[in-house]
PDB file of C-alpha atoms in Angstrom:
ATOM      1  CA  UNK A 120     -26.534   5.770 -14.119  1.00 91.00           C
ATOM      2  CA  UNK A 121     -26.699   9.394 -14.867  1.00 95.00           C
ATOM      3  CA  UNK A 122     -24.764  11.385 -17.904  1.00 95.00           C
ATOM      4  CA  UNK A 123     -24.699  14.645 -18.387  1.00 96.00           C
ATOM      5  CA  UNK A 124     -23.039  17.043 -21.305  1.00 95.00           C
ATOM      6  CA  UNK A 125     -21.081  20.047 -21.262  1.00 96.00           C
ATOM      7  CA  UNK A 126     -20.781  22.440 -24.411  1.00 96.00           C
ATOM      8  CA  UNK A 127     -18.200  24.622 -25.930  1.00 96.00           C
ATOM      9  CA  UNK A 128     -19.986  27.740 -26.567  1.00 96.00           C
ATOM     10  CA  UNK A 129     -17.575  29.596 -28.558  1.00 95.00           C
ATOM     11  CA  UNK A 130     -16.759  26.960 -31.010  1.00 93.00           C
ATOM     12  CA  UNK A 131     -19.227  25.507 -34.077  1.00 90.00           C
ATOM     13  CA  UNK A 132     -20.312  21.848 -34.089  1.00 90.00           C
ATOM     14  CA  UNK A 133     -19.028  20.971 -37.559  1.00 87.00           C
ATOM     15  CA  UNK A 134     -19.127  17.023 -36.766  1.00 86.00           C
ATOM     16  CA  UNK A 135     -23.109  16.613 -35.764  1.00 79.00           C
ATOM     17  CA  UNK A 136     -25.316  14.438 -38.018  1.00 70.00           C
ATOM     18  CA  UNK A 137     -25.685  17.252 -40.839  1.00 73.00           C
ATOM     19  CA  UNK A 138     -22.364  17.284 -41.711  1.00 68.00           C
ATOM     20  CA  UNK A 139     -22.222  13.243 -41.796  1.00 67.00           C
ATOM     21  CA  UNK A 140     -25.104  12.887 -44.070  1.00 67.00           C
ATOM     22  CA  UNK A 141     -27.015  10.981 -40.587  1.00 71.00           C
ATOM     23  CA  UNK A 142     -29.690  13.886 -40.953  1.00 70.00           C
ATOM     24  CA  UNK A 143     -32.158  10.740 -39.524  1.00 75.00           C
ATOM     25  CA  UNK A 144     -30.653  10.766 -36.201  1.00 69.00           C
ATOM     26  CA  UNK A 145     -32.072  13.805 -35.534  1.00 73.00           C
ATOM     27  CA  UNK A 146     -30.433  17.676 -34.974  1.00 77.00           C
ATOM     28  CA  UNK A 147     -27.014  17.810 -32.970  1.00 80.00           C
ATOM     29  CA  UNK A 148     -26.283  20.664 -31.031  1.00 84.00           C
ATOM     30  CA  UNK A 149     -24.508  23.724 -32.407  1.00 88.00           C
ATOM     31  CA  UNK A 150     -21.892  23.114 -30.623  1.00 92.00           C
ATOM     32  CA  UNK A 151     -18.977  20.364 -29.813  1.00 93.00           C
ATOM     33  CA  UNK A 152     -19.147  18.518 -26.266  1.00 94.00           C
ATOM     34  CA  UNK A 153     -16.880  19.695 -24.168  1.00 96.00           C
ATOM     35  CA  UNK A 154     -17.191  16.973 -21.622  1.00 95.00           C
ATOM     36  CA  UNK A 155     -19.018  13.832 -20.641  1.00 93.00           C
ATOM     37  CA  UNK A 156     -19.555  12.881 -16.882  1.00 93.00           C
ATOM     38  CA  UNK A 157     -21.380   9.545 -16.209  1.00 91.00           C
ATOM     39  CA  UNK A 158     -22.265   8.611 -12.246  1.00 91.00           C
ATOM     40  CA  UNK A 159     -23.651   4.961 -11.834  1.00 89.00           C
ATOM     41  CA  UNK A 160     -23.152   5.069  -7.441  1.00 90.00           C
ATOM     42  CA  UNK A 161     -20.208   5.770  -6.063  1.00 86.00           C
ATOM     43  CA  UNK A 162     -17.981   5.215  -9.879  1.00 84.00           C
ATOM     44  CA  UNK A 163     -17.691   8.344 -11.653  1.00 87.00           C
ATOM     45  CA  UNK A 164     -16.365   8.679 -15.317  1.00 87.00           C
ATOM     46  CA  UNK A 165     -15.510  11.717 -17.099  1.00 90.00           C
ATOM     47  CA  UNK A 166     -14.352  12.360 -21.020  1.00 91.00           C
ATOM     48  CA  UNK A 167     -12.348  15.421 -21.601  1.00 92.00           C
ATOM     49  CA  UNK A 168     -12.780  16.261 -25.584  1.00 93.00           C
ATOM     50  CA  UNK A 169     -10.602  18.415 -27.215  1.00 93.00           C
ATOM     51  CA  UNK A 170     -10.781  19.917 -31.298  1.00 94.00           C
ATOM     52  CA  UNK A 171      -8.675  20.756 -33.994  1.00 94.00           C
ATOM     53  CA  UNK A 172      -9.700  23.107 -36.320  1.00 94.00           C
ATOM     54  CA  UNK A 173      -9.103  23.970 -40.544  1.00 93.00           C
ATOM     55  CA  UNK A 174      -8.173  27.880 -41.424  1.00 92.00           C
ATOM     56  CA  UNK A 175     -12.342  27.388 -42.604  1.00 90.00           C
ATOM     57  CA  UNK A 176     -13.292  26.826 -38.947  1.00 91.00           C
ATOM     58  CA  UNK A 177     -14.007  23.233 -39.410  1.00 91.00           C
ATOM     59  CA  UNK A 178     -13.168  20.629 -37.008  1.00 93.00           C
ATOM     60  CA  UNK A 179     -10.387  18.620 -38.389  1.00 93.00           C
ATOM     61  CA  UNK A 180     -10.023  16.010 -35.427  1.00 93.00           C
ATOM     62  CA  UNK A 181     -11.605  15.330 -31.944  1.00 92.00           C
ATOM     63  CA  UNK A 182      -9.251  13.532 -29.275  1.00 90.00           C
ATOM     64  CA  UNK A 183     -11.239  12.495 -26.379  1.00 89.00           C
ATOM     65  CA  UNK A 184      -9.382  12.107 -22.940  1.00 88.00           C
ATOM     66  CA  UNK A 185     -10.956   9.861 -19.865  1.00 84.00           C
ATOM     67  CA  UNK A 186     -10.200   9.646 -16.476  1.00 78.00           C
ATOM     68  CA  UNK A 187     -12.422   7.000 -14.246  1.00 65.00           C
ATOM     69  CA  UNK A 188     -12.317   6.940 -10.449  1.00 60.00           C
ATOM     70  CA  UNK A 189      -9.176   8.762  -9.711  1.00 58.00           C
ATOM     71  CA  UNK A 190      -7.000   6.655 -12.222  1.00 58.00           C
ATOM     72  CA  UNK A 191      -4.828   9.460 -14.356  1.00 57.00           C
ATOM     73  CA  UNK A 192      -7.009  10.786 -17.477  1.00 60.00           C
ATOM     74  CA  UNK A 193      -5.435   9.127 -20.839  1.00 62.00           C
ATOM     75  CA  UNK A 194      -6.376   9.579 -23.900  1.00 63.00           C
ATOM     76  CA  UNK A 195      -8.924   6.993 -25.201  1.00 73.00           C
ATOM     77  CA  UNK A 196      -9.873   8.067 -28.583  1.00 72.00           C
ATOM     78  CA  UNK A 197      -8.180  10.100 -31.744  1.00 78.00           C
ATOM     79  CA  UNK A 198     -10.682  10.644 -34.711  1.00 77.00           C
ATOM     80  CA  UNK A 199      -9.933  13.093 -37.509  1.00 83.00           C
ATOM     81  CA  UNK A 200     -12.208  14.622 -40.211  1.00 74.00           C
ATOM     82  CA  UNK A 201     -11.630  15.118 -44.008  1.00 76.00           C
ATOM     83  CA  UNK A 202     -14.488  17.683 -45.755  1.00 70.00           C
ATOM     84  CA  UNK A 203     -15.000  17.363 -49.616  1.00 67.00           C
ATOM     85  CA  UNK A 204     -16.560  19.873 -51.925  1.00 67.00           C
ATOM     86  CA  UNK A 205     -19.081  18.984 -54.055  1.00 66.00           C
ATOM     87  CA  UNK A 206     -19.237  20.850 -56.655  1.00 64.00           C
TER      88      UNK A 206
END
């Protein structure tokens, strides 16, 4: 199958794998997915995701919404983010 990403582009990526401490995984892109589309033949799933976001502009939870081959999109996935100073 194929999967492809879409991007907000007016938002900042405060979840990627420098915020996490996962700086071995490599960079993640500036900026939150928007969506997900995956195509294996004729099936077709897509992820909606959706932010929160802190008076600082940080992402304070992601909710993820799917839909799969016409069935009504649902929400499949709630995760939400706590930042700590270190001072």
């Amino acid at each position: 199958g194929t999967s492809t990403f879409d991007f907000y582009t007016d938002k900042n990526n405060t979840i990627g794998n420098n915020y996490s401490g996962q700086q071995f995984l490599g960079s993640s892109s500036k900026n939150p997915v928007k969506s997900w589309t995956y195509i294996n033949g004729s099936i077709t799933t897509k992820a909606d995701y959706t932010y929160n976001y802190d008076q600082s502009n940080y992402i304070t939870s992601q909710l993820v919404y799917q839909d799969s081959v016409g069935i009504m999109a649902h929400r499949v996935d709630s995760i939400s983010y706590v930042y700590y100073s270190i001072q």
